[in-house]
mmCIF file of C-alpha atoms and ligand atoms in Angstrom:
data_model
loop_
_atom_site.group_PDB
_atom_site.id
_atom_site.type_symbol
_atom_site.label_atom_id
_atom_site.label_comp_id
_atom_site.label_asym_id
_atom_site.label_seq_id
_atom_site.Cartn_x
_atom_site.Cartn_y
_atom_site.Cartn_z
ATOM 1 C CA MET Z 1 8.127 26.963 12.509
ATOM 2 C CA SER Z 2 6.850 23.950 10.564
ATOM 3 C CA LYS Z 3 4.045 24.370 8.043
ATOM 4 C CA ALA Z 4 1.833 22.194 10.224
ATOM 5 C CA SER Z 5 2.321 24.066 13.466
ATOM 6 C CA ALA Z 6 2.093 27.374 11.603
ATOM 7 C CA THR Z 7 -1.350 26.366 10.369
ATOM 8 C CA GLY Z 8 -2.478 24.473 13.434
ATOM 9 C CA GLY Z 9 -2.325 20.812 12.345
ATOM 10 C CA GLU Z 10 -4.432 18.467 14.451
ATOM 11 C CA GLY Z 11 -1.504 16.236 15.594
ATOM 12 C CA GLY Z 12 -3.075 15.682 18.997
ATOM 13 C CA ALA Z 13 -3.457 19.044 20.738
ATOM 14 C CA ASP Z 14 -6.152 17.527 22.953
ATOM 15 C CA THR Z 15 -4.460 14.136 23.276
ATOM 16 C CA VAL Z 16 -1.431 12.838 25.129
ATOM 17 C CA GLY Z 17 1.007 13.575 22.336
ATOM 18 C CA GLY Z 18 1.795 13.014 18.691
ATOM 19 C CA SER Z 19 3.199 10.204 16.595
ATOM 20 C CA ARG Z 20 5.619 10.029 13.710
ATOM 21 C CA ILE Z 21 7.230 7.726 11.207
ATOM 22 C CA VAL Z 22 10.640 7.106 12.764
ATOM 23 C CA ALA Z 23 12.050 4.987 9.932
ATOM 24 C CA ILE Z 24 10.922 3.316 6.734
ATOM 25 C CA GLY Z 25 12.259 0.331 4.782
ATOM 26 C CA SER Z 26 11.230 -1.854 1.874
ATOM 27 C CA HIS Z 27 12.034 -5.112 0.173
ATOM 28 C CA VAL Z 28 11.013 -6.704 -3.126
ATOM 29 C CA PRO Z 29 11.700 -10.219 -4.398
ATOM 30 C CA GLU Z 30 14.603 -10.670 -6.801
ATOM 31 C CA LYS Z 31 12.720 -12.126 -9.750
ATOM 32 C CA VAL Z 32 11.548 -9.572 -12.330
ATOM 33 C CA LEU Z 33 8.708 -10.201 -14.781
ATOM 34 C CA THR Z 34 8.699 -7.827 -17.750
ATOM 35 C CA ASN Z 35 5.935 -6.899 -20.150
ATOM 36 C CA ALA Z 36 7.856 -8.862 -22.789
ATOM 37 C CA ASP Z 37 7.575 -11.947 -20.551
ATOM 38 C CA LEU Z 38 3.814 -11.377 -20.250
ATOM 39 C CA GLU Z 39 3.500 -11.129 -24.043
ATOM 40 C CA GLN Z 40 4.595 -14.798 -24.072
ATOM 41 C CA MET Z 41 1.994 -15.778 -21.463
ATOM 42 C CA VAL Z 42 -1.265 -14.027 -22.472
ATOM 43 C CA ASP Z 43 -2.699 -12.094 -25.431
ATOM 44 C CA THR Z 44 -1.261 -8.694 -24.550
ATOM 45 C CA THR Z 45 1.375 -6.226 -25.688
ATOM 46 C CA ASP Z 46 3.942 -4.036 -23.991
ATOM 47 C CA GLU Z 47 2.284 -1.097 -25.782
ATOM 48 C CA TRP Z 48 -1.161 -1.868 -24.243
ATOM 49 C CA ILE Z 49 0.232 -2.348 -20.749
ATOM 50 C CA VAL Z 50 2.364 0.810 -20.795
ATOM 51 C CA SER Z 51 -0.303 3.028 -22.373
ATOM 52 C CA HIS Z 52 -3.106 1.803 -20.065
ATOM 53 C CA THR Z 53 -1.156 1.482 -16.803
ATOM 54 C CA GLY Z 54 2.420 2.813 -17.043
ATOM 55 C CA ILE Z 55 3.743 -0.562 -15.835
ATOM 56 C CA ARG Z 56 6.895 -1.958 -17.499
ATOM 57 C CA GLU Z 57 7.957 -4.651 -15.046
ATOM 58 C CA ARG Z 58 7.141 -6.071 -11.614
ATOM 59 C CA HIS Z 59 8.862 -8.239 -8.997
ATOM 60 C CA ILE Z 60 7.496 -11.713 -8.325
ATOM 61 C CA ALA Z 61 8.034 -13.911 -5.273
ATOM 62 C CA SER Z 62 9.583 -17.311 -5.868
ATOM 63 C CA ASP Z 63 7.965 -20.638 -4.946
ATOM 64 C CA GLY Z 64 7.911 -20.959 -1.200
ATOM 65 C CA GLU Z 65 8.564 -17.235 -0.654
ATOM 66 C CA ALA Z 66 5.710 -15.960 1.510
ATOM 67 C CA THR Z 67 4.381 -12.570 2.580
ATOM 68 C CA SER Z 68 6.041 -12.849 5.999
ATOM 69 C CA ASP Z 69 9.438 -13.354 4.310
ATOM 70 C CA LEU Z 70 9.083 -10.040 2.468
ATOM 71 C CA SER Z 71 7.666 -8.402 5.619
ATOM 72 C CA ILE Z 72 10.605 -9.493 7.764
ATOM 73 C CA ALA Z 73 13.164 -8.202 5.252
ATOM 74 C CA ALA Z 74 11.413 -4.809 4.972
ATOM 75 C CA ALA Z 75 11.033 -4.554 8.756
ATOM 76 C CA ARG Z 76 14.735 -5.320 9.302
ATOM 77 C CA ARG Z 77 15.654 -2.498 6.895
ATOM 78 C CA ALA Z 78 13.427 -0.042 8.783
ATOM 79 C CA LEU Z 79 14.755 -1.164 12.171
ATOM 80 C CA GLU Z 80 18.382 -0.850 11.009
ATOM 81 C CA LYS Z 81 17.718 2.798 10.199
ATOM 82 C CA CYS Z 82 16.570 3.793 13.653
ATOM 83 C CA ASP Z 83 18.231 3.766 16.912
ATOM 84 C CA ILE Z 84 15.600 2.043 19.042
ATOM 85 C CA ASP Z 85 15.753 -1.196 20.948
ATOM 86 C CA PRO Z 86 13.438 -3.571 19.006
ATOM 87 C CA GLN Z 87 12.102 -4.757 22.362
ATOM 88 C CA GLN Z 88 10.421 -1.332 22.659
ATOM 89 C CA ILE Z 89 8.054 -2.388 19.877
ATOM 90 C CA GLY Z 90 4.719 -3.123 21.491
ATOM 91 C CA LEU Z 91 2.747 -4.034 18.392
ATOM 92 C CA VAL Z 92 3.284 -5.437 14.896
ATOM 93 C CA ILE Z 93 0.604 -4.733 12.303
ATOM 94 C CA VAL Z 94 0.817 -6.447 8.913
ATOM 95 C CA ALA Z 95 -1.474 -5.041 6.227
ATOM 96 C CA THR Z 96 -2.008 -7.671 3.548
ATOM 97 C CA VAL Z 97 -4.579 -9.526 1.476
ATOM 98 C CA THR Z 98 -2.097 -12.338 0.894
ATOM 99 C CA PRO Z 99 -1.391 -13.716 4.375
ATOM 100 C CA ASP Z 100 0.962 -16.715 4.686
ATOM 101 C CA GLU Z 101 -2.079 -18.751 5.830
ATOM 102 C CA PRO Z 102 -5.741 -17.706 6.335
ATOM 103 C CA PHE Z 103 -4.875 -17.736 10.020
ATOM 104 C CA PRO Z 104 -2.963 -17.131 12.266
ATOM 105 C CA ALA Z 105 -2.039 -13.547 11.495
ATOM 106 C CA THR Z 106 1.042 -13.132 9.315
ATOM 107 C CA ALA Z 107 2.101 -10.582 11.941
ATOM 108 C CA SER Z 108 2.613 -13.502 14.368
ATOM 109 C CA PHE Z 109 5.235 -15.063 12.081
ATOM 110 C CA VAL Z 110 6.923 -11.684 11.710
ATOM 111 C CA GLN Z 111 6.956 -11.056 15.464
ATOM 112 C CA HIS Z 112 8.571 -14.431 16.084
ATOM 113 C CA ALA Z 113 11.177 -14.075 13.328
ATOM 114 C CA LEU Z 114 12.211 -10.640 14.579
ATOM 115 C CA GLY Z 115 12.530 -11.961 18.123
ATOM 116 C CA LEU Z 116 10.115 -9.389 19.517
ATOM 117 C CA GLN Z 117 8.965 -10.355 22.973
ATOM 118 C CA ARG Z 118 6.267 -8.508 24.976
ATOM 119 C CA CYS Z 119 4.567 -7.535 21.734
ATOM 120 C CA ALA Z 120 1.087 -7.974 20.230
ATOM 121 C CA ALA Z 121 0.616 -8.759 16.553
ATOM 122 C CA PHE Z 122 -2.309 -8.731 14.144
ATOM 123 C CA ASP Z 123 -3.158 -8.271 10.460
ATOM 124 C CA VAL Z 124 -5.244 -5.648 8.698
ATOM 125 C CA ILE Z 125 -6.975 -7.026 5.611
ATOM 126 C CA ASN Z 126 -7.939 -4.006 3.592
ATOM 127 C CA GLY Z 127 -6.282 -4.209 0.196
ATOM 128 C CA CYS Z 128 -4.510 -1.195 -1.177
ATOM 129 C CA THR Z 129 -5.415 1.158 1.692
ATOM 130 C CA GLY Z 130 -3.961 -1.259 4.272
ATOM 131 C CA PHE Z 131 -0.832 0.772 5.004
ATOM 132 C CA ILE Z 132 -2.831 3.967 5.633
ATOM 133 C CA TYR Z 133 -5.264 2.110 7.914
ATOM 134 C CA GLY Z 134 -2.330 0.502 9.759
ATOM 135 C CA LEU Z 135 -0.714 3.904 10.167
ATOM 136 C CA ALA Z 136 -3.967 5.343 11.533
ATOM 137 C CA LEU Z 137 -4.199 2.546 14.100
ATOM 138 C CA ALA Z 138 -0.559 2.871 15.108
ATOM 139 C CA SER Z 139 -0.818 6.625 15.474
ATOM 140 C CA SER Z 140 -3.956 6.380 17.529
ATOM 141 C CA LEU Z 141 -2.600 3.628 19.809
ATOM 142 C CA ILE Z 142 0.625 5.512 20.440
ATOM 143 C CA ARG Z 143 -1.325 8.617 21.396
ATOM 144 C CA THR Z 144 -4.026 6.967 23.481
ATOM 145 C CA ARG Z 145 -2.550 3.705 24.786
ATOM 146 C CA GLN Z 146 0.977 4.966 25.176
ATOM 147 C CA GLU Z 147 2.338 2.158 23.027
ATOM 148 C CA GLN Z 148 6.008 3.032 22.612
ATOM 149 C CA TYR Z 149 6.685 1.900 19.070
ATOM 150 C CA VAL Z 150 4.523 0.138 16.483
ATOM 151 C CA LEU Z 151 5.852 -1.656 13.432
ATOM 152 C CA VAL Z 152 3.459 -1.090 10.529
ATOM 153 C CA ILE Z 153 4.246 -3.438 7.658
ATOM 154 C CA ALA Z 154 2.389 -3.653 4.370
ATOM 155 C CA ALA Z 155 3.306 -6.668 2.294
ATOM 156 C CA GLU Z 156 1.854 -8.651 -0.578
ATOM 157 C CA THR Z 157 2.577 -11.691 -2.679
ATOM 158 C CA LEU Z 158 -0.238 -10.972 -5.125
ATOM 159 C CA SER Z 159 1.411 -13.251 -7.695
ATOM 160 C CA LYS Z 160 0.127 -16.179 -5.617
ATOM 161 C CA ILE Z 161 -3.533 -15.150 -6.095
ATOM 162 C CA THR Z 162 -3.204 -13.801 -9.649
ATOM 163 C CA ASP Z 163 -4.841 -15.670 -12.517
ATOM 164 C CA TRP Z 164 -1.947 -15.915 -14.955
ATOM 165 C CA GLN Z 165 -4.440 -16.733 -17.732
ATOM 166 C CA ASP Z 166 -6.466 -13.520 -17.237
ATOM 167 C CA ARG Z 167 -4.866 -10.685 -19.193
ATOM 168 C CA SER Z 168 -7.169 -8.096 -17.628
ATOM 169 C CA THR Z 169 -5.540 -8.591 -14.205
ATOM 170 C CA CYS Z 170 -2.245 -10.486 -14.534
ATOM 171 C CA VAL Z 171 -0.418 -7.589 -16.169
ATOM 172 C CA LEU Z 172 -1.184 -5.317 -13.218
ATOM 173 C CA PHE Z 173 0.144 -6.855 -10.029
ATOM 174 C CA GLY Z 174 3.512 -7.320 -8.340
ATOM 175 C CA ASP Z 175 4.963 -8.437 -5.003
ATOM 176 C CA GLY Z 176 6.815 -6.488 -2.330
ATOM 177 C CA ALA Z 177 6.806 -5.071 1.173
ATOM 178 C CA GLY Z 178 7.290 -1.812 3.013
ATOM 179 C CA ALA Z 179 7.655 -1.245 6.749
ATOM 180 C CA ALA Z 180 7.449 1.798 8.986
ATOM 181 C CA VAL Z 181 8.538 2.128 12.592
ATOM 182 C CA VAL Z 182 6.010 4.486 14.160
ATOM 183 C CA GLY Z 183 6.772 6.153 17.469
ATOM 184 C CA PRO Z 184 5.865 9.063 19.730
ATOM 185 C CA ALA Z 185 6.356 12.704 18.753
ATOM 186 C CA GLU Z 186 5.595 16.208 19.935
ATOM 187 C CA PRO Z 187 1.931 17.131 19.441
ATOM 188 C CA GLY Z 188 1.347 18.828 16.084
ATOM 189 C CA THR Z 189 4.282 17.090 14.366
ATOM 190 C CA GLY Z 190 4.721 13.808 12.503
ATOM 191 C CA ILE Z 191 1.463 12.090 11.536
ATOM 192 C CA LEU Z 192 -0.813 15.122 11.341
ATOM 193 C CA ALA Z 193 -4.077 13.636 10.102
ATOM 194 C CA VAL Z 194 -5.607 10.499 8.636
ATOM 195 C CA GLU Z 195 -8.946 10.219 6.851
ATOM 196 C CA TRP Z 196 -10.537 6.932 5.835
ATOM 197 C CA SER Z 197 -13.795 5.756 4.280
ATOM 198 C CA THR Z 198 -15.359 2.613 2.870
ATOM 199 C CA ASN Z 199 -18.114 2.197 0.282
ATOM 200 C CA GLY Z 200 -19.196 -1.409 0.870
ATOM 201 C CA SER Z 201 -21.768 -1.240 -1.929
ATOM 202 C CA ALA Z 202 -18.829 -1.458 -4.355
ATOM 203 C CA ALA Z 203 -17.074 -4.321 -2.533
ATOM 204 C CA HIS Z 204 -17.903 -6.769 -5.345
ATOM 205 C CA LEU Z 205 -15.789 -4.828 -7.860
ATOM 206 C CA LEU Z 206 -12.490 -6.192 -6.554
ATOM 207 C CA ASN Z 207 -12.383 -9.485 -4.673
ATOM 208 C CA LEU Z 208 -11.186 -13.049 -4.330
ATOM 209 C CA PRO Z 209 -14.443 -15.023 -4.507
ATOM 210 C CA ALA Z 210 -13.442 -18.476 -3.228
ATOM 211 C CA GLY Z 211 -11.722 -19.648 -0.087
ATOM 212 C CA GLY Z 212 -13.699 -17.775 2.543
ATOM 213 C CA SER Z 213 -16.795 -18.770 4.528
ATOM 214 C CA ARG Z 214 -19.171 -17.757 1.683
ATOM 215 C CA ARG Z 215 -17.570 -20.142 -0.799
ATOM 216 C CA PRO Z 216 -15.173 -22.563 0.863
ATOM 217 C CA ILE Z 217 -12.665 -23.992 -1.600
ATOM 218 C CA THR Z 218 -13.927 -26.872 -3.743
ATOM 219 C CA HIS Z 219 -12.478 -28.560 -6.809
ATOM 220 C CA GLU Z 220 -15.322 -27.037 -8.818
ATOM 221 C CA LEU Z 221 -14.497 -23.489 -7.681
ATOM 222 C CA ILE Z 222 -10.864 -24.066 -8.519
ATOM 223 C CA ASP Z 223 -11.845 -25.330 -11.983
ATOM 224 C CA GLN Z 224 -13.817 -22.087 -12.363
ATOM 225 C CA ARG Z 225 -10.683 -20.137 -11.310
ATOM 226 C CA GLN Z 226 -12.602 -18.492 -8.477
ATOM 227 C CA HIS Z 227 -9.573 -18.684 -6.188
ATOM 228 C CA TYR Z 228 -7.939 -15.819 -8.038
ATOM 229 C CA ILE Z 229 -8.324 -12.007 -7.939
ATOM 230 C CA LYS Z 230 -11.327 -10.683 -9.872
ATOM 231 C CA MET Z 231 -11.531 -7.004 -10.723
ATOM 232 C CA GLN Z 232 -13.896 -4.833 -12.727
ATOM 233 C CA GLY Z 233 -10.999 -2.525 -13.517
ATOM 234 C CA HIS Z 234 -12.851 0.217 -15.319
ATOM 235 C CA GLU Z 235 -15.388 0.655 -12.492
ATOM 236 C CA VAL Z 236 -12.619 0.677 -9.876
ATOM 237 C CA PHE Z 237 -10.739 3.245 -11.959
ATOM 238 C CA LYS Z 238 -13.747 5.594 -11.964
ATOM 239 C CA LEU Z 239 -14.307 5.242 -8.197
ATOM 240 C CA ALA Z 240 -10.622 5.935 -7.556
ATOM 241 C CA VAL Z 241 -10.428 9.052 -9.695
ATOM 242 C CA ARG Z 242 -13.650 10.392 -8.126
ATOM 243 C CA GLY Z 243 -12.737 9.495 -4.530
ATOM 244 C CA ILE Z 244 -9.092 10.576 -4.316
ATOM 245 C CA PRO Z 245 -9.633 14.368 -4.242
ATOM 246 C CA GLU Z 246 -12.280 14.214 -1.515
ATOM 247 C CA ILE Z 247 -10.358 11.935 0.865
ATOM 248 C CA SER Z 248 -7.121 13.873 0.273
ATOM 249 C CA LEU Z 249 -8.678 17.284 0.835
ATOM 250 C CA GLY Z 250 -10.371 15.890 3.965
ATOM 251 C CA ALA Z 251 -7.043 14.806 5.456
ATOM 252 C CA LEU Z 252 -5.305 18.044 4.450
ATOM 253 C CA HIS Z 253 -8.144 20.090 5.944
ATOM 254 C CA LYS Z 254 -7.919 18.131 9.188
ATOM 255 C CA ALA Z 255 -4.200 18.981 9.301
ATOM 256 C CA GLY Z 256 -4.927 22.655 8.598
ATOM 257 C CA LEU Z 257 -3.169 22.423 5.226
ATOM 258 C CA THR Z 258 -4.003 22.725 1.520
ATOM 259 C CA PRO Z 259 -2.635 21.013 -1.631
ATOM 260 C CA GLN Z 260 -0.226 23.956 -2.047
ATOM 261 C CA ASP Z 261 1.523 22.820 1.155
ATOM 262 C CA VAL Z 262 2.258 19.320 -0.181
ATOM 263 C CA ASP Z 263 5.956 18.643 -0.860
ATOM 264 C CA LEU Z 264 5.490 15.032 -1.938
ATOM 265 C CA LEU Z 265 2.406 13.112 -3.075
ATOM 266 C CA VAL Z 266 2.775 9.361 -2.487
ATOM 267 C CA MET Z 267 -0.201 7.670 -4.089
ATOM 268 C CA HIS Z 268 -1.064 3.991 -4.206
ATOM 269 C CA GLN Z 269 0.776 2.882 -7.342
ATOM 270 C CA ALA Z 270 -2.016 1.231 -9.329
ATOM 271 C CA ASN Z 271 -1.997 3.132 -12.573
ATOM 272 C CA GLN Z 272 0.069 6.029 -13.948
ATOM 273 C CA ARG Z 273 -3.122 7.609 -15.313
ATOM 274 C CA ILE Z 274 -4.699 7.712 -11.820
ATOM 275 C CA ILE Z 275 -1.518 9.252 -10.369
ATOM 276 C CA ASP Z 276 -1.435 11.837 -13.181
ATOM 277 C CA ALA Z 277 -5.101 12.742 -12.633
ATOM 278 C CA ALA Z 278 -4.481 13.372 -8.915
ATOM 279 C CA ALA Z 279 -1.301 15.378 -9.572
ATOM 280 C CA LYS Z 280 -3.189 17.516 -12.084
ATOM 281 C CA ARG Z 281 -6.115 18.011 -9.702
ATOM 282 C CA PHE Z 282 -3.748 19.253 -6.966
ATOM 283 C CA ASP Z 283 -1.566 21.163 -9.426
ATOM 284 C CA LEU Z 284 1.563 19.294 -8.336
ATOM 285 C CA PRO Z 285 4.591 19.185 -10.691
ATOM 286 C CA PRO Z 286 6.327 15.819 -11.350
ATOM 287 C CA GLU Z 287 9.091 16.546 -8.812
ATOM 288 C CA LYS Z 288 6.425 16.546 -6.088
ATOM 289 C CA VAL Z 289 4.937 13.184 -7.098
ATOM 290 C CA ALA Z 290 6.406 9.763 -6.242
ATOM 291 C CA VAL Z 291 6.108 7.262 -9.094
ATOM 292 C CA ASN Z 292 7.440 3.716 -9.292
ATOM 293 C CA VAL Z 293 4.459 1.874 -10.789
ATOM 294 C CA ASP Z 294 6.596 1.395 -13.916
ATOM 295 C CA ARG Z 295 9.050 -0.843 -12.001
ATOM 296 C CA TYR Z 296 6.866 -2.577 -9.400
ATOM 297 C CA GLY Z 297 3.320 -2.666 -10.797
ATOM 298 C CA ASN Z 298 0.472 -2.621 -8.313
ATOM 299 C CA THR Z 299 1.678 -4.155 -5.033
ATOM 300 C CA SER Z 300 -1.585 -3.359 -3.219
ATOM 301 C CA ALA Z 301 -0.996 -2.423 0.445
ATOM 302 C CA ALA Z 302 2.782 -2.425 -0.037
ATOM 303 C CA SER Z 303 2.887 0.197 -2.763
ATOM 304 C CA ILE Z 304 2.742 3.348 -0.605
ATOM 305 C CA PRO Z 305 5.509 2.374 1.849
ATOM 306 C CA ILE Z 306 7.697 1.038 -0.996
ATOM 307 C CA ALA Z 307 7.326 4.391 -2.796
ATOM 308 C CA LEU Z 308 7.926 6.287 0.447
ATOM 309 C CA ALA Z 309 11.102 4.309 1.217
ATOM 310 C CA GLU Z 310 12.340 4.872 -2.313
ATOM 311 C CA ALA Z 311 11.637 8.624 -2.120
ATOM 312 C CA GLU Z 312 13.599 8.825 1.123
ATOM 313 C CA GLN Z 313 16.484 6.883 -0.401
ATOM 314 C CA GLN Z 314 16.522 9.278 -3.359
ATOM 315 C CA GLY Z 315 16.819 12.233 -0.972
ATOM 316 C CA ARG Z 316 13.379 13.523 -1.903
ATOM 317 C CA LEU Z 317 12.227 13.831 1.733
ATOM 318 C CA LYS Z 318 13.622 16.557 3.951
ATOM 319 C CA PRO Z 319 12.741 17.165 7.593
ATOM 320 C CA GLY Z 320 9.615 19.324 7.746
ATOM 321 C CA ASP Z 321 8.351 18.265 4.305
ATOM 322 C CA ILE Z 322 4.622 17.636 4.068
ATOM 323 C CA VAL Z 323 3.833 14.222 2.575
ATOM 324 C CA LEU Z 324 0.344 13.334 1.390
ATOM 325 C CA MET Z 325 -0.221 9.570 1.074
ATOM 326 C CA VAL Z 326 -3.372 8.347 -0.648
ATOM 327 C CA GLY Z 327 -4.647 4.795 -0.941
ATOM 328 C CA PHE Z 328 -7.693 3.331 -2.711
ATOM 329 C CA GLY Z 329 -8.850 -0.160 -3.491
ATOM 330 C CA ALA Z 330 -10.780 -3.225 -2.342
ATOM 331 C CA GLY Z 331 -13.741 -2.487 -0.147
ATOM 332 C CA PHE Z 332 -14.105 -0.023 -1.925
ATOM 333 C CA SER Z 333 -11.879 1.773 0.518
ATOM 334 C CA LEU Z 334 -10.109 5.102 0.520
ATOM 335 C CA GLY Z 335 -7.515 6.469 2.916
ATOM 336 C CA ALA Z 336 -5.274 9.520 3.085
ATOM 337 C CA ALA Z 337 -2.576 10.447 5.574
ATOM 338 C CA VAL Z 338 -0.783 13.764 5.982
ATOM 339 C CA VAL Z 339 2.645 13.433 7.532
ATOM 340 C CA GLU Z 340 5.275 15.994 8.378
ATOM 341 C CA TRP Z 341 8.598 14.295 7.667
HETATM 342 O O1 LIG E 1 -5.208 -1.523 -6.599
HETATM 343 C C1 LIG E 1 -6.567 -1.513 -6.350
HETATM 344 C C2 LIG E 1 -7.255 -0.551 -7.197
HETATM 345 N N1 LIG E 1 -7.174 -0.964 -8.577
HETATM 346 C C3 LIG E 1 -7.095 -0.029 -9.502
HETATM 347 O O2 LIG E 1 -6.994 1.132 -9.189
HETATM 348 C C4 LIG E 1 -7.224 -0.431 -10.939
HETATM 349 C C5 LIG E 1 -8.076 0.571 -11.648
HETATM 350 N N2 LIG E 1 -8.314 0.225 -13.042
HETATM 351 C C6 LIG E 1 -7.362 0.388 -13.998
HETATM 352 O O3 LIG E 1 -6.237 0.744 -13.706
HETATM 353 C C7 LIG E 1 -7.793 0.182 -15.430
HETATM 354 O O4 LIG E 1 -9.194 0.097 -15.500
HETATM 355 C C8 LIG E 1 -7.164 -1.092 -16.087
HETATM 356 C C9 LIG E 1 -5.697 -0.858 -16.332
HETATM 357 C C10 LIG E 1 -7.378 -2.288 -15.202
HETATM 358 C C11 LIG E 1 -7.812 -1.356 -17.447
HETATM 359 O O5 LIG E 1 -7.696 -0.217 -18.281
HETATM 360 P P1 LIG E 1 -8.982 0.349 -19.056
HETATM 361 O O6 LIG E 1 -8.529 1.478 -19.873
HETATM 362 O O7 LIG E 1 -10.042 0.629 -18.004
HETATM 363 O O8 LIG E 1 -9.366 -0.849 -19.989
HETATM 364 P P2 LIG E 1 -10.695 -1.705 -20.048
HETATM 365 O O9 LIG E 1 -10.802 -2.625 -18.888
HETATM 366 O O10 LIG E 1 -11.853 -0.778 -20.301
HETATM 367 O O11 LIG E 1 -10.416 -2.556 -21.351
HETATM 368 C C12 LIG E 1 -10.220 -1.947 -22.636
HETATM 369 C C13 LIG E 1 -9.904 -3.026 -23.649
HETATM 370 C C14 LIG E 1 -10.849 -4.213 -23.637
HETATM 371 O O12 LIG E 1 -11.062 -4.610 -24.967
HETATM 372 P P3 LIG E 1 -12.407 -4.204 -25.746
HETATM 373 O O13 LIG E 1 -13.521 -4.796 -24.922
HETATM 374 O O14 LIG E 1 -12.418 -2.697 -25.748
HETATM 375 O O15 LIG E 1 -12.213 -4.830 -27.079
HETATM 376 C C15 LIG E 1 -10.079 -5.288 -22.922
HETATM 377 O O16 LIG E 1 -10.442 -6.585 -23.308
HETATM 378 O O17 LIG E 1 -8.603 -3.564 -23.398
HETATM 379 C C16 LIG E 1 -8.673 -4.987 -23.361
HETATM 380 N N3 LIG E 1 -7.663 -5.477 -22.462
HETATM 381 C C17 LIG E 1 -6.415 -5.783 -22.841
HETATM 382 N N4 LIG E 1 -5.806 -5.755 -24.046
HETATM 383 C C18 LIG E 1 -4.518 -6.108 -24.108
HETATM 384 C C19 LIG E 1 -7.762 -5.680 -21.112
HETATM 385 N N5 LIG E 1 -6.585 -6.109 -20.623
HETATM 386 C C20 LIG E 1 -5.734 -6.185 -21.679
HETATM 387 C C21 LIG E 1 -4.393 -6.553 -21.818
HETATM 388 N N6 LIG E 1 -3.820 -6.491 -23.034
HETATM 389 N N7 LIG E 1 -3.645 -6.927 -20.753
#
């Protein structure tokens, strides 16, 4: 008997069924930017970046390479791994804060490129929790709307909205994409529980000030570099470290599980110190914690599915394993998902 069914996970006992991640894939751009490269660009050092974040290098999209390009590549990898007819996909969700264009949805470009007919498509704009929120929507729609399969993609080209003159942010971010095919499952298996929350009073701590309806783009705003990511990193750090235990324990509780049941913790890869704090809080040894922030930096929404795909590739996920995914970021939003692999 699985841990979840043994402890009565919520997986949809009173709903039409369950949902699960059928396959996962990822893709990152070829170009690598190292800390040594950044030392040539801004007043920083490899030592500062590694000691404050754990990041050593990140992948950067080339000119003309857009979020949908990364999304399509990641989605193809996920689809290759499962034996479903792509035409069974009823919905494409792309979680991103770096859409190809402000509108239409990047998901529309992805749907077209993948040749998916009879399929709806939309974006979720929620920063680093985007994959968890997309997963929650997919799971819910499969269980209540009888959608057959949903493609949940999380993809970012943060390099395009990074201020390469601002050392406090430019050393942090990277580009990449992860994609999950989500489909139906027996109740009490697969996606067991998702918890989410938003603290809008802290929304100003991480944002892109110009280019929306509040401050449409002007030459003046561009001169002021307001069309780039702004982050009060230290404040975001404190909110993350405080919020992660509560949202994680909430999701585990909903699934009828505890931190002792977790086989793999897949956190949003923003900072090695935040990952270490969560692992310590849940008493999880390094072999139960996915880490790739050193090689990809912070890829916002994409970081959890990239880490998940990598863990699967490394053979770190066995059927029946309990995976706790935790996201935190712009909004200020938090999200945690408990999945039985
Ligand atoms: O993905 C969405 C969620 N985002 C996050 O979770 C990010 C959370 N925040 C963080 O990870 C950390 O706060 C940062 C890595 C962004 C910053 O680390 P910190 O330990 O909080 O540093 P700080 O911002 O308090 O800055 C410490 C010092 C400052 O100098 P002074 O004022 O003490 O003289 C900064 O100017 O480090 C300086 N500094 C740098 N020095 C060298 C800031 N960036 C750099 C840099 N190189 N790149």
